[in-house]
PDB file of C-alpha atoms and ligand atoms in Angstrom:
ATOM      1  CA  UNK A   6       5.616 -11.820  -3.572  1.00 98.00           C
ATOM      2  CA  UNK A   7       4.902 -14.105   0.018  1.00 98.00           C
ATOM      3  CA  UNK A   8       0.685 -14.478   0.747  1.00 98.00           C
ATOM      4  CA  UNK A   9      -0.315 -15.201   5.104  1.00 98.00           C
ATOM      5  CA  UNK A  10      -3.611 -14.614   5.564  1.00 98.00           C
ATOM      6  CA  UNK A  11      -4.281 -14.693   9.618  1.00 98.00           C
ATOM      7  CA  UNK A  12      -6.421 -17.477   9.294  1.00 98.00           C
ATOM      8  CA  UNK A  13      -8.760 -19.244  12.448  1.00 97.00           C
ATOM      9  CA  UNK A  14     -11.989 -20.797  12.685  1.00 95.00           C
ATOM     10  CA  UNK A  15     -12.658 -19.602  15.638  1.00 95.00           C
ATOM     11  CA  UNK A  16     -13.541 -15.459  16.240  1.00 96.00           C
ATOM     12  CA  UNK A  17     -12.351 -13.347  19.182  1.00 96.00           C
ATOM     13  CA  UNK A  18      -8.600 -14.618  18.876  1.00 97.00           C
ATOM     14  CA  UNK A  19      -6.627 -11.428  17.546  1.00 98.00           C
ATOM     15  CA  UNK A  20      -6.529 -11.552  13.912  1.00 98.00           C
ATOM     16  CA  UNK A  21      -7.349  -8.523  12.347  1.00 98.00           C
ATOM     17  CA  UNK A  22      -5.008  -7.438  15.274  1.00 98.00           C
ATOM     18  CA  UNK A  23      -1.759  -9.424  14.283  1.00 98.00           C
ATOM     19  CA  UNK A  24      -2.657  -8.809  10.562  1.00 98.00           C
ATOM     20  CA  UNK A  25      -2.246  -4.773  10.920  1.00 98.00           C
ATOM     21  CA  UNK A  26       0.596  -4.732  13.585  1.00 98.00           C
ATOM     22  CA  UNK A  27       2.202  -7.060  10.848  1.00 98.00           C
ATOM     23  CA  UNK A  28       2.254  -5.473   7.705  1.00 98.00           C
ATOM     24  CA  UNK A  29       2.768  -2.470   9.866  1.00 97.00           C
ATOM     25  CA  UNK A  30       6.291  -4.564  11.145  1.00 97.00           C
ATOM     26  CA  UNK A  31       6.731  -5.558   8.035  1.00 98.00           C
ATOM     27  CA  UNK A  32       6.223  -2.738   6.161  1.00 97.00           C
ATOM     28  CA  UNK A  33       8.740  -0.789   8.153  1.00 96.00           C
ATOM     29  CA  UNK A  34      11.062  -2.887   7.629  1.00 96.00           C
ATOM     30  CA  UNK A  35      11.127  -1.617   3.346  1.00 96.00           C
ATOM     31  CA  UNK A  36       8.236  -4.062   2.000  1.00 97.00           C
ATOM     32  CA  UNK A  37       6.319  -2.887   0.124  1.00 97.00           C
ATOM     33  CA  UNK A  38       2.100  -4.148   2.376  1.00 98.00           C
ATOM     34  CA  UNK A  39      -0.900  -4.717   0.707  1.00 98.00           C
ATOM     35  CA  UNK A  40      -3.258  -5.470   3.475  1.00 98.00           C
ATOM     36  CA  UNK A  41      -6.709  -7.028   1.530  1.00 98.00           C
ATOM     37  CA  UNK A  42      -9.710  -7.151   4.091  1.00 98.00           C
ATOM     38  CA  UNK A  43     -12.046  -9.939   3.678  1.00 98.00           C
ATOM     39  CA  UNK A  44     -14.356  -9.632   6.426  1.00 98.00           C
ATOM     40  CA  UNK A  45     -16.711  -7.260   5.915  1.00 97.00           C
ATOM     41  CA  UNK A  46     -17.534  -6.242   9.552  1.00 97.00           C
ATOM     42  CA  UNK A  47     -14.394  -4.142   7.570  1.00 98.00           C
ATOM     43  CA  UNK A  48     -12.006  -3.513  10.938  1.00 98.00           C
ATOM     44  CA  UNK A  49      -9.070  -3.895   9.269  1.00 98.00           C
ATOM     45  CA  UNK A  50      -9.839  -0.831   6.603  1.00 98.00           C
ATOM     46  CA  UNK A  51     -11.098   0.675   9.334  1.00 98.00           C
ATOM     47  CA  UNK A  52      -7.837   0.463  11.637  1.00 97.00           C
ATOM     48  CA  UNK A  53      -6.003   1.587   8.266  1.00 97.00           C
ATOM     49  CA  UNK A  54      -7.861   4.417   7.984  1.00 96.00           C
ATOM     50  CA  UNK A  55      -9.658   3.393   4.568  1.00 97.00           C
ATOM     51  CA  UNK A  56     -13.309   3.818   3.753  1.00 96.00           C
ATOM     52  CA  UNK A  57     -15.498   0.637   3.484  1.00 96.00           C
ATOM     53  CA  UNK A  58     -15.730   0.844  -0.084  1.00 96.00           C
ATOM     54  CA  UNK A  59     -16.110  -2.561  -2.421  1.00 96.00           C
ATOM     55  CA  UNK A  60     -16.702  -0.581  -5.823  1.00 94.00           C
ATOM     56  CA  UNK A  61     -19.345  -2.469  -7.520  1.00 94.00           C
ATOM     57  CA  UNK A  62     -19.322  -4.981  -4.208  1.00 94.00           C
ATOM     58  CA  UNK A  63     -18.023  -8.453  -4.302  1.00 94.00           C
ATOM     59  CA  UNK A  64     -19.765  -9.590  -7.230  1.00 94.00           C
ATOM     60  CA  UNK A  65     -17.812  -7.190  -8.850  1.00 94.00           C
ATOM     61  CA  UNK A  66     -14.379  -7.656  -6.904  1.00 95.00           C
ATOM     62  CA  UNK A  67     -14.442 -11.766  -7.914  1.00 94.00           C
ATOM     63  CA  UNK A  68     -16.660 -12.213 -10.926  1.00 91.00           C
ATOM     64  CA  UNK A  69     -15.491 -12.823 -14.221  1.00 87.00           C
ATOM     65  CA  UNK A  70     -13.712  -8.713 -15.360  1.00 86.00           C
ATOM     66  CA  UNK A  71     -13.231  -9.243 -10.931  1.00 87.00           C
ATOM     67  CA  UNK A  72      -8.959  -6.308 -11.477  1.00 93.00           C
ATOM     68  CA  UNK A  73      -7.995  -6.063  -7.843  1.00 96.00           C
ATOM     69  CA  UNK A  74      -5.348  -3.483  -8.659  1.00 96.00           C
ATOM     70  CA  UNK A  75      -8.766  -1.229  -9.527  1.00 95.00           C
ATOM     71  CA  UNK A  76      -9.701  -1.693  -5.129  1.00 97.00           C
ATOM     72  CA  UNK A  77      -6.608  -1.318  -4.128  1.00 97.00           C
ATOM     73  CA  UNK A  78      -6.333   2.169  -1.328  1.00 97.00           C
ATOM     74  CA  UNK A  79      -3.418   3.826  -0.286  1.00 95.00           C
ATOM     75  CA  UNK A  80      -3.778   4.907   3.274  1.00 88.00           C
ATOM     76  CA  UNK A  81      -2.951   8.539   5.266  1.00 78.00           C
ATOM     77  CA  UNK A  82      -1.791   6.135   7.685  1.00 76.00           C
ATOM     78  CA  UNK A  83       1.443   4.017   6.876  1.00 79.00           C
ATOM     79  CA  UNK A  84       2.636   2.465   3.582  1.00 90.00           C
ATOM     80  CA  UNK A  85       1.014   0.071   3.303  1.00 97.00           C
ATOM     81  CA  UNK A  86      -1.959  -1.010   0.559  1.00 98.00           C
ATOM     82  CA  UNK A  87      -5.435  -1.736   0.876  1.00 98.00           C
ATOM     83  CA  UNK A  88      -8.108  -3.623  -0.694  1.00 98.00           C
ATOM     84  CA  UNK A  89     -11.041  -2.389   1.314  1.00 98.00           C
ATOM     85  CA  UNK A  90     -13.974  -3.822   2.937  1.00 98.00           C
ATOM     86  CA  UNK A  91     -17.646  -3.827   3.290  1.00 97.00           C
ATOM     87  CA  UNK A  92     -21.237  -5.543   4.081  1.00 97.00           C
ATOM     88  CA  UNK A  93     -21.446  -6.701   0.255  1.00 97.00           C
ATOM     89  CA  UNK A  94     -18.478  -8.623   1.180  1.00 97.00           C
ATOM     90  CA  UNK A  95     -21.240 -11.952   3.770  1.00 96.00           C
ATOM     91  CA  UNK A  96     -21.835 -12.606  -0.288  1.00 96.00           C
ATOM     92  CA  UNK A  97     -18.914 -13.710  -1.097  1.00 96.00           C
ATOM     93  CA  UNK A  98     -18.527 -16.858  -1.319  1.00 97.00           C
ATOM     94  CA  UNK A  99     -22.131 -16.762  -3.209  1.00 96.00           C
ATOM     95  CA  UNK A 100     -19.840 -15.472  -6.153  1.00 96.00           C
ATOM     96  CA  UNK A 101     -16.507 -17.536  -5.181  1.00 96.00           C
ATOM     97  CA  UNK A 102     -19.347 -19.672  -6.062  1.00 96.00           C
ATOM     98  CA  UNK A 103     -20.462 -18.685  -9.756  1.00 95.00           C
ATOM     99  CA  UNK A 104     -16.828 -18.660 -11.150  1.00 94.00           C
ATOM    100  CA  UNK A 105     -14.868 -21.470 -13.283  1.00 93.00           C
ATOM    101  CA  UNK A 106     -12.161 -22.042  -9.809  1.00 94.00           C
ATOM    102  CA  UNK A 107     -13.485 -21.194  -7.048  1.00 95.00           C
ATOM    103  CA  UNK A 108     -10.643 -21.870  -4.433  1.00 96.00           C
ATOM    104  CA  UNK A 109      -8.126 -20.661  -6.867  1.00 96.00           C
ATOM    105  CA  UNK A 110      -9.999 -17.293  -8.050  1.00 97.00           C
ATOM    106  CA  UNK A 111      -8.449 -15.247  -5.403  1.00 98.00           C
ATOM    107  CA  UNK A 112      -5.342 -16.833  -6.496  1.00 97.00           C
ATOM    108  CA  UNK A 113      -5.602 -15.953  -9.667  1.00 97.00           C
ATOM    109  CA  UNK A 114      -6.551 -12.130  -8.535  1.00 97.00           C
ATOM    110  CA  UNK A 115      -3.509 -11.402  -7.183  1.00 98.00           C
ATOM    111  CA  UNK A 116      -1.353 -13.301  -9.967  1.00 97.00           C
ATOM    112  CA  UNK A 117      -1.122  -9.836 -11.591  1.00 97.00           C
ATOM    113  CA  UNK A 118      -0.136  -7.895  -8.367  1.00 97.00           C
ATOM    114  CA  UNK A 119       2.568 -10.474  -7.958  1.00 97.00           C
ATOM    115  CA  UNK A 120       5.454  -8.495  -8.805  1.00 97.00           C
ATOM    116  CA  UNK A 121       3.694  -4.664  -7.246  1.00 97.00           C
ATOM    117  CA  UNK A 122       4.260  -6.520  -3.113  1.00 98.00           C
ATOM    118  CA  UNK A 123       6.732  -7.874  -1.425  1.00 98.00           C
ATOM    119  CA  UNK A 124       3.878  -9.455   1.501  1.00 98.00           C
ATOM    120  CA  UNK A 125       0.211  -9.748   0.920  1.00 98.00           C
ATOM    121  CA  UNK A 126      -1.699 -10.079   4.219  1.00 98.00           C
ATOM    122  CA  UNK A 127      -5.781 -11.472   3.864  1.00 98.00           C
ATOM    123  CA  UNK A 128      -7.401 -10.608   6.962  1.00 98.00           C
ATOM    124  CA  UNK A 129      -9.843 -12.862   7.614  1.00 98.00           C
ATOM    125  CA  UNK A 130     -13.171 -13.392   8.702  1.00 97.00           C
ATOM    126  CA  UNK A 131     -13.891 -16.282  11.256  1.00 96.00           C
ATOM    127  CA  UNK A 132     -15.492 -19.127   9.125  1.00 93.00           C
ATOM    128  CA  UNK A 133     -14.328 -22.378   7.053  1.00 93.00           C
ATOM    129  CA  UNK A 134     -16.733 -21.332   3.895  1.00 95.00           C
ATOM    130  CA  UNK A 135     -15.718 -21.473   0.138  1.00 96.00           C
ATOM    131  CA  UNK A 136     -14.087 -18.420   0.851  1.00 97.00           C
ATOM    132  CA  UNK A 137     -11.627 -19.642   3.009  1.00 97.00           C
ATOM    133  CA  UNK A 138     -10.508 -21.982   1.356  1.00 96.00           C
ATOM    134  CA  UNK A 139     -10.191 -19.663  -1.895  1.00 97.00           C
ATOM    135  CA  UNK A 140      -7.820 -18.243   0.781  1.00 98.00           C
ATOM    136  CA  UNK A 141      -6.128 -21.191   1.761  1.00 98.00           C
ATOM    137  CA  UNK A 142      -5.992 -21.720  -2.169  1.00 97.00           C
ATOM    138  CA  UNK A 143      -3.115 -18.404  -1.621  1.00 98.00           C
ATOM    139  CA  UNK A 144      -2.082 -18.776   0.616  1.00 98.00           C
ATOM    140  CA  UNK A 145       1.270 -19.778   1.181  1.00 98.00           C
ATOM    141  CA  UNK A 146       1.054 -19.612   4.556  1.00 98.00           C
ATOM    142  CA  UNK A 147      -1.956 -19.083   7.532  1.00 98.00           C
ATOM    143  CA  UNK A 148      -1.331 -16.925  11.023  1.00 98.00           C
ATOM    144  CA  UNK A 149      -2.887 -18.588  13.156  1.00 98.00           C
ATOM    145  CA  UNK A 150      -3.746 -16.817  16.722  1.00 98.00           C
ATOM    146  CA  UNK A 151      -4.123 -19.073  19.274  1.00 97.00           C
ATOM    147  CA  UNK A 152      -5.872 -17.731  22.388  1.00 96.00           C
ATOM    148  CA  UNK A 153      -4.505 -20.338  25.806  1.00 95.00           C
ATOM    149  CA  UNK A 154      -7.824 -21.674  26.288  1.00 91.00           C
ATOM    150  CA  UNK A 155      -8.757 -25.626  26.686  1.00 87.00           C
ATOM    151  CA  UNK A 156     -10.182 -25.851  23.654  1.00 91.00           C
ATOM    152  CA  UNK A 157      -7.264 -24.285  21.011  1.00 91.00           C
ATOM    153  CA  UNK A 158      -5.365 -27.554  20.621  1.00 91.00           C
ATOM    154  CA  UNK A 159      -8.462 -29.106  19.828  1.00 94.00           C
ATOM    155  CA  UNK A 160      -9.603 -25.683  17.603  1.00 94.00           C
ATOM    156  CA  UNK A 161      -6.196 -26.314  15.422  1.00 95.00           C
ATOM    157  CA  UNK A 162      -5.580 -29.894  14.776  1.00 95.00           C
ATOM    158  CA  UNK A 163      -9.340 -29.675  13.575  1.00 95.00           C
ATOM    159  CA  UNK A 164      -7.888 -26.091  10.967  1.00 96.00           C
ATOM    160  CA  UNK A 165      -4.665 -29.540   9.922  1.00 96.00           C
ATOM    161  CA  UNK A 166      -6.519 -32.178   9.839  1.00 96.00           C
ATOM    162  CA  UNK A 167      -8.806 -30.979   6.605  1.00 96.00           C
ATOM    163  CA  UNK A 168      -5.947 -28.759   5.121  1.00 96.00           C
ATOM    164  CA  UNK A 169      -4.812 -32.427   4.898  1.00 96.00           C
ATOM    165  CA  UNK A 170      -7.028 -34.528   3.994  1.00 96.00           C
ATOM    166  CA  UNK A 171      -7.760 -31.561   1.029  1.00 94.00           C
ATOM    167  CA  UNK A 172      -3.840 -31.809   0.030  1.00 94.00           C
ATOM    168  CA  UNK A 173      -3.956 -28.564   0.054  1.00 93.00           C
ATOM    169  CA  UNK A 174      -0.084 -27.426   0.191  1.00 92.00           C
ATOM    170  CA  UNK A 175      -0.797 -24.217   2.507  1.00 97.00           C
ATOM    171  CA  UNK A 176       1.931 -23.776   5.130  1.00 96.00           C
ATOM    172  CA  UNK A 177       0.027 -23.608   9.396  1.00 97.00           C
ATOM    173  CA  UNK A 178       2.092 -21.176  11.411  1.00 97.00           C
ATOM    174  CA  UNK A 179      -0.041 -20.946  15.254  1.00 97.00           C
ATOM    175  CA  UNK A 180       0.724 -17.498  16.915  1.00 97.00           C
ATOM    176  CA  UNK A 181      -0.290 -17.507  20.874  1.00 97.00           C
ATOM    177  CA  UNK A 182      -2.401 -14.284  20.790  1.00 97.00           C
ATOM    178  CA  UNK A 183      -3.620 -12.770  24.148  1.00 97.00           C
ATOM    179  CA  UNK A 184      -1.274 -13.664  26.922  1.00 97.00           C
ATOM    180  CA  UNK A 185      -1.436 -13.495  30.563  1.00 96.00           C
ATOM    181  CA  UNK A 186       1.897 -14.299  32.028  1.00 93.00           C
ATOM    182  CA  UNK A 187      -0.415 -13.241  34.816  1.00 95.00           C
ATOM    183  CA  UNK A 188      -2.739 -16.125  34.424  1.00 95.00           C
ATOM    184  CA  UNK A 189      -1.113 -19.581  35.927  1.00 96.00           C
ATOM    185  CA  UNK A 190      -3.918 -20.956  33.450  1.00 94.00           C
ATOM    186  CA  UNK A 191      -2.341 -18.782  30.752  1.00 95.00           C
ATOM    187  CA  UNK A 192       0.962 -20.306  32.234  1.00 95.00           C
ATOM    188  CA  UNK A 193      -0.020 -23.492  31.874  1.00 95.00           C
ATOM    189  CA  UNK A 194      -1.995 -23.922  28.533  1.00 95.00           C
ATOM    190  CA  UNK A 195       0.889 -22.076  26.992  1.00 95.00           C
ATOM    191  CA  UNK A 196       3.483 -24.976  27.890  1.00 95.00           C
ATOM    192  CA  UNK A 197       1.388 -27.647  27.186  1.00 94.00           C
ATOM    193  CA  UNK A 198       0.487 -25.653  23.371  1.00 95.00           C
ATOM    194  CA  UNK A 199       4.104 -25.260  23.303  1.00 95.00           C
ATOM    195  CA  UNK A 200       4.798 -29.688  23.622  1.00 95.00           C
ATOM    196  CA  UNK A 201       1.704 -30.154  21.329  1.00 94.00           C
ATOM    197  CA  UNK A 202       2.451 -27.394  18.575  1.00 95.00           C
ATOM    198  CA  UNK A 203       6.497 -27.309  17.955  1.00 94.00           C
ATOM    199  CA  UNK A 204       5.405 -24.875  15.338  1.00 94.00           C
ATOM    200  CA  UNK A 205       4.320 -22.256  16.804  1.00 97.00           C
ATOM    201  CA  UNK A 206       6.529 -18.879  17.065  1.00 98.00           C
ATOM    202  CA  UNK A 207       8.189 -18.054  19.357  1.00 97.00           C
ATOM    203  CA  UNK A 208       7.275 -14.857  20.349  1.00 98.00           C
ATOM    204  CA  UNK A 209       4.048 -14.886  22.131  1.00 97.00           C
ATOM    205  CA  UNK A 210       1.375 -11.858  21.430  1.00 98.00           C
ATOM    206  CA  UNK A 211       0.598 -10.780  24.976  1.00 97.00           C
ATOM    207  CA  UNK A 212      -2.862  -9.153  26.708  1.00 97.00           C
ATOM    208  CA  UNK A 213      -2.239  -5.549  26.798  1.00 98.00           C
ATOM    209  CA  UNK A 214      -3.878  -2.370  26.779  1.00 97.00           C
ATOM    210  CA  UNK A 215      -2.307  -1.221  23.976  1.00 98.00           C
ATOM    211  CA  UNK A 216      -3.773  -3.563  22.046  1.00 98.00           C
ATOM    212  CA  UNK A 217      -6.896  -3.111  21.991  1.00 98.00           C
ATOM    213  CA  UNK A 218      -6.898   0.986  21.784  1.00 98.00           C
ATOM    214  CA  UNK A 219      -6.084   0.509  18.024  1.00 98.00           C
ATOM    215  CA  UNK A 220     -10.334   0.392  17.166  1.00 97.00           C
ATOM    216  CA  UNK A 221     -10.181   3.930  19.493  1.00 98.00           C
ATOM    217  CA  UNK A 222      -6.387   5.309  17.814  1.00 97.00           C
ATOM    218  CA  UNK A 223      -7.789   4.034  14.388  1.00 97.00           C
ATOM    219  CA  UNK A 224      -4.307   2.402  14.025  1.00 97.00           C
ATOM    220  CA  UNK A 225      -1.604   0.128  14.383  1.00 97.00           C
ATOM    221  CA  UNK A 226      -0.016  -0.189  17.438  1.00 98.00           C
ATOM    222  CA  UNK A 227       3.586   0.401  16.246  1.00 97.00           C
ATOM    223  CA  UNK A 228       2.671   4.183  15.268  1.00 97.00           C
ATOM    224  CA  UNK A 229       0.853   5.605  18.737  1.00 97.00           C
ATOM    225  CA  UNK A 230       2.463   3.184  21.089  1.00 98.00           C
ATOM    226  CA  UNK A 231       6.575   2.623  19.426  1.00 97.00           C
ATOM    227  CA  UNK A 232       7.927   1.352  22.213  1.00 97.00           C
ATOM    228  CA  UNK A 233       6.250  -1.081  24.170  1.00 98.00           C
ATOM    229  CA  UNK A 234       5.626  -3.509  24.942  1.00 97.00           C
ATOM    230  CA  UNK A 235       3.328  -4.548  22.397  1.00 98.00           C
ATOM    231  CA  UNK A 236       5.323  -3.553  19.592  1.00 98.00           C
ATOM    232  CA  UNK A 237       7.948  -4.747  20.835  1.00 98.00           C
ATOM    233  CA  UNK A 238       6.293  -8.211  20.375  1.00 98.00           C
ATOM    234  CA  UNK A 239       5.028  -7.676  17.066  1.00 98.00           C
ATOM    235  CA  UNK A 240       7.683  -6.231  15.795  1.00 98.00           C
ATOM    236  CA  UNK A 241       9.305  -9.969  17.267  1.00 98.00           C
ATOM    237  CA  UNK A 242       6.693 -12.402  15.765  1.00 98.00           C
ATOM    238  CA  UNK A 243       7.269 -10.437  11.788  1.00 98.00           C
ATOM    239  CA  UNK A 244      10.656 -11.265  12.434  1.00 98.00           C
ATOM    240  CA  UNK A 245      10.013 -14.945  13.098  1.00 98.00           C
ATOM    241  CA  UNK A 246       7.097 -14.808  11.001  1.00 98.00           C
ATOM    242  CA  UNK A 247      10.375 -12.882   7.838  1.00 98.00           C
ATOM    243  CA  UNK A 248      12.177 -15.922   8.575  1.00 97.00           C
ATOM    244  CA  UNK A 249      10.195 -18.244   7.837  1.00 97.00           C
ATOM    245  CA  UNK A 250       8.658 -17.489   3.874  1.00 97.00           C
ATOM    246  CA  UNK A 251      12.780 -15.866   3.390  1.00 97.00           C
ATOM    247  CA  UNK A 252      14.535 -18.461   4.400  1.00 94.00           C
ATOM    248  CA  UNK A 253      18.351 -17.025   4.414  1.00 88.00           C
TER     249      UNK A 253
HETATM  250  N1  LIG B 301      -2.962  -9.537  22.460  1.00 65.13           N
HETATM  251  C1  LIG B 301      -4.469  -8.666  23.056  1.00 65.13           C
HETATM  252  N2  LIG B 301      -4.246  -7.494  23.454  1.00 65.13           N
HETATM  253  C2  LIG B 301      -5.607  -6.796  24.066  1.00 65.13           C
HETATM  254  N3  LIG B 301      -6.818  -6.929  23.181  1.00 65.13           N
HETATM  255  C3  LIG B 301      -6.566  -7.733  22.455  1.00 65.13           C
HETATM  256  C4  LIG B 301      -5.741  -7.967  22.258  1.00 65.13           C
HETATM  257  N4  LIG B 301      -5.268  -9.175  20.339  1.00 65.13           N
HETATM  258  C5  LIG B 301      -7.266  -8.478  19.851  1.00 65.13           C
HETATM  259  N5  LIG B 301      -7.311  -8.199  21.379  1.00 65.13           N
HETATM  260  C6  LIG B 301      -9.400  -7.332  20.827  1.00 65.13           C
HETATM  261  O1  LIG B 301      -8.953  -8.113  20.980  1.00 65.13           O
HETATM  262  C7  LIG B 301     -10.765  -7.872  20.335  1.00 65.13           C
HETATM  263  C8  LIG B 301     -10.635  -9.071  18.961  1.00 65.13           C
HETATM  264  O2  LIG B 301      -9.364  -8.661  18.548  1.00 65.13           O
HETATM  265  P1  LIG B 301      -9.061  -9.248  16.968  1.00 65.13           P
HETATM  266  O3  LIG B 301      -9.842  -8.530  15.642  1.00 65.13           O
HETATM  267  O4  LIG B 301      -7.826  -8.944  16.122  1.00 65.13           O
HETATM  268  O5  LIG B 301      -9.618 -10.653  15.942  1.00 65.13           O
HETATM  269  P2  LIG B 301     -10.552 -11.401  14.780  1.00 65.13           P
HETATM  270  O6  LIG B 301     -10.035 -12.426  15.289  1.00 65.13           O
HETATM  271  O7  LIG B 301      -9.730 -10.545  13.833  1.00 65.13           O
HETATM  272  O8  LIG B 301     -11.877 -11.017  15.251  1.00 65.13           O
HETATM  273  P3  LIG B 301     -13.125 -11.267  14.546  1.00 65.13           P
HETATM  274  O9  LIG B 301     -12.725 -12.865  14.580  1.00 65.13           O
HETATM  275  O10 LIG B 301     -14.281 -10.887  15.074  1.00 65.13           O
HETATM  276  O11 LIG B 301     -12.704 -11.347  13.125  1.00 65.13           O
HETATM  277  C9  LIG B 301     -10.778  -6.657  20.127  1.00 65.13           C
HETATM  278  O12 LIG B 301     -11.114  -6.089  20.680  1.00 65.13           O
HETATM  279  C10 LIG B 301      -9.399  -6.415  20.048  1.00 65.13           C
HETATM  280  O13 LIG B 301      -9.404  -4.775  20.800  1.00 65.13           O
HETATM  281 MG1  LIG B 302     -11.161  -9.923  12.083  1.00 65.13          MG
END
């Protein structure tokens, strides 16, 4: 089982869209996929049409008697399983704080489902907190959507410096997100980012109306626009991520 977190300190960069679409693409190829929605906004939960309910709240989810299996739900849309989020996750840090080893807690909770899934995707809220550190302790790789903007490189550098200083062994896979090829600024910034960050995934996710429509369709883009350019890019990106996770 591999654990990948869609993570960024920045909000609105495409974390949830990436998690939901890559989960769908991974499941399409036959992988057993679990999406754990860690964001109190519950956007991934919503997109998979799962009821936004954490039974017993975040206290029960991560507390001493917490058992992840009790929180897993099926999605009628796809074979992807979901650990839904609700507003109680705003207290996730408080309840993690009360556990013995907060930064190892999410990894511990995932241990019992190790044999049940090939891929776990953790969809994170935009922050850097105790919960993020627990994510860094649980994930093999952080998939970091990067929007071509002037401060994008700085944000990525802050993250990689933090991980290095804390000696966290998690890998960082930046992924270009919401790229508008018609804009010269986007083309220039993309070029700069590729030079600075050779680990950027080759495939970039374009800015696409189909991705924006996920909210009204409540589905991964591959469900309602299977032949769209966006779906093709997510499919290609998933292939590249899979090649990193399971090298031949
Ligand atoms: N490739 C894309 N093209 C067009 N719109 C996109 C694309 N990716 C994401 N969006 C839109 O941008 C908004 C933010 O996307 P998303 O929710 O995936 O980001 P996020 O990083 O998870 O946000 P948050 O930090 O709030 O969790 C959404 O309205 C989404 O529909
Ligand atoms: Mg999100």
